[in-house]
Coordinates of C-alpha atoms in Angstrom, one line a residue:
X1 CA 18.9 35.9 25.3
X2 CA 21.1 35.3 28.3
X3 CA 19.7 38.4 30.0
X4 CA 16.2 37.2 29.5
X5 CA 17.1 33.8 30.8
X6 CA 18.8 35.3 33.9
X7 CA 15.8 37.6 34.6
X8 CA 13.3 34.7 34.3
X9 CA 15.5 32.6 36.5
X10 CA 15.6 35.2 39.2
X11 CA 11.9 35.9 39.0
X12 CA 10.6 32.3 38.8
X13 CA 13.4 30.5 40.4
X14 CA 14.4 28.5 37.4
X15 CA 11.3 26.4 37.3
X16 CA 10.0 28.1 34.2
X17 CA 13.1 27.3 32.2
X18 CA 13.1 23.8 33.5
X19 CA 9.4 23.4 32.4
X20 CA 10.1 25.0 29.0
X21 CA 13.0 22.7 28.4
X22 CA 11.0 19.7 29.5
X23 CA 8.1 20.6 27.2
X24 CA 10.5 21.0 24.2
X25 CA 12.1 17.7 25.0
X26 CA 8.7 16.0 25.4
X27 CA 7.4 17.5 22.1
X28 CA 10.5 16.2 20.2
X29 CA 10.1 12.7 21.8
X30 CA 6.5 12.6 20.7
X31 CA 7.4 13.5 17.2
X32 CA 10.1 10.8 17.2
X33 CA 7.6 8.2 18.6
X34 CA 5.0 9.2 16.0
X35 CA 7.5 8.9 13.2
X36 CA 8.7 5.5 14.4
X37 CA 5.2 4.2 14.7
X38 CA 4.3 5.4 11.2
X39 CA 7.4 3.7 9.8
X40 CA 6.5 0.5 11.5
X41 CA 2.9 0.7 10.1
X42 CA 4.3 1.3 6.6
X43 CA 6.7 -1.6 7.0
X44 CA 3.9 -4.0 8.2
X45 CA 1.6 -2.9 5.3
X46 CA 4.3 -3.5 2.8
X47 CA 5.1 -6.9 4.3
X48 CA 1.7 -8.2 4.8
X49 CA -0.4 -6.5 2.0
X50 CA 1.9 -4.7 -0.6
X51 CA 4.3 -7.6 -1.4
X52 CA 1.6 -10.4 -1.5
X53 CA -0.6 -8.2 -3.8
X54 CA 2.4 -7.6 -6.1
X55 CA 2.9 -11.3 -6.4
X56 CA -0.7 -12.0 -7.0
X57 CA -0.8 -9.4 -9.7
X58 CA 2.2 -10.8 -11.4
X59 CA 0.6 -14.2 -11.3
X60 CA -2.6 -13.0 -12.8
X61 CA -0.7 -11.2 -15.6
X62 CA 1.1 -14.4 -16.4
X63 CA -2.1 -16.4 -16.5
X64 CA -3.9 -13.7 -18.7
X65 CA -0.9 -13.8 -21.1
X66 CA -1.1 -17.5 -21.5
X67 CA -4.8 -17.3 -21.9
X68 CA -4.4 -14.7 -24.8
X69 CA -1.9 -16.8 -26.5
X70 CA -4.2 -19.8 -26.4
X71 CA -7.1 -17.7 -27.7
X72 CA -4.9 -16.4 -30.5
X73 CA -4.2 -20.0 -31.6
X74 CA -7.9 -20.9 -31.9
X75 CA -8.2 -19.5 -35.4
X76 CA -5.3 -21.7 -36.7
X77 CA -7.0 -24.9 -35.4
X78 CA -8.5 -27.2 -38.0
X79 CA -11.5 -27.7 -35.7
X80 CA -12.0 -24.0 -35.1
X81 CA -15.5 -24.0 -36.7
X82 CA -16.9 -26.5 -34.2
X83 CA -14.7 -25.7 -31.2
X84 CA -16.8 -25.7 -28.1
X85 CA -14.3 -23.5 -26.2
X86 CA -14.5 -20.8 -28.9
X87 CA -18.3 -21.0 -29.0
X88 CA -18.5 -20.7 -25.3
X89 CA -16.1 -17.7 -25.3
X90 CA -18.1 -16.0 -28.0
X91 CA -21.4 -16.6 -26.1
X92 CA -20.0 -15.2 -22.8
X93 CA -18.4 -12.2 -24.6
X94 CA -21.9 -10.9 -25.5
X95 CA -23.3 -11.8 -22.0
X96 CA -22.9 -8.8 -19.6
X97 CA -24.1 -10.5 -16.5
X98 CA -21.6 -11.6 -13.8
X99 CA -21.5 -15.3 -13.7
X100 CA -19.0 -15.6 -10.8
X101 CA -20.1 -16.8 -7.4

């Protein structure tokens, strides 16, 4: 390898080797910059999107759990036969249209 380097230095006056070293250095710097940018994007996504979504999902799970517990208690209520909440839930269970705004 040293012989090839010596011959190339004599023929091209050392500019070829300097150019090659510069290209290799620039390529590694570009890779490093790209990796840093991707890490920053991932960190921002996690901070501004991932973590809030996790909190919202946890909150929704808790609310659904409370709702299920309340629904399970309807059958034990002495007013279960005439319960307007139960009747409304049974009516909306058969309705397949989306009633949300």
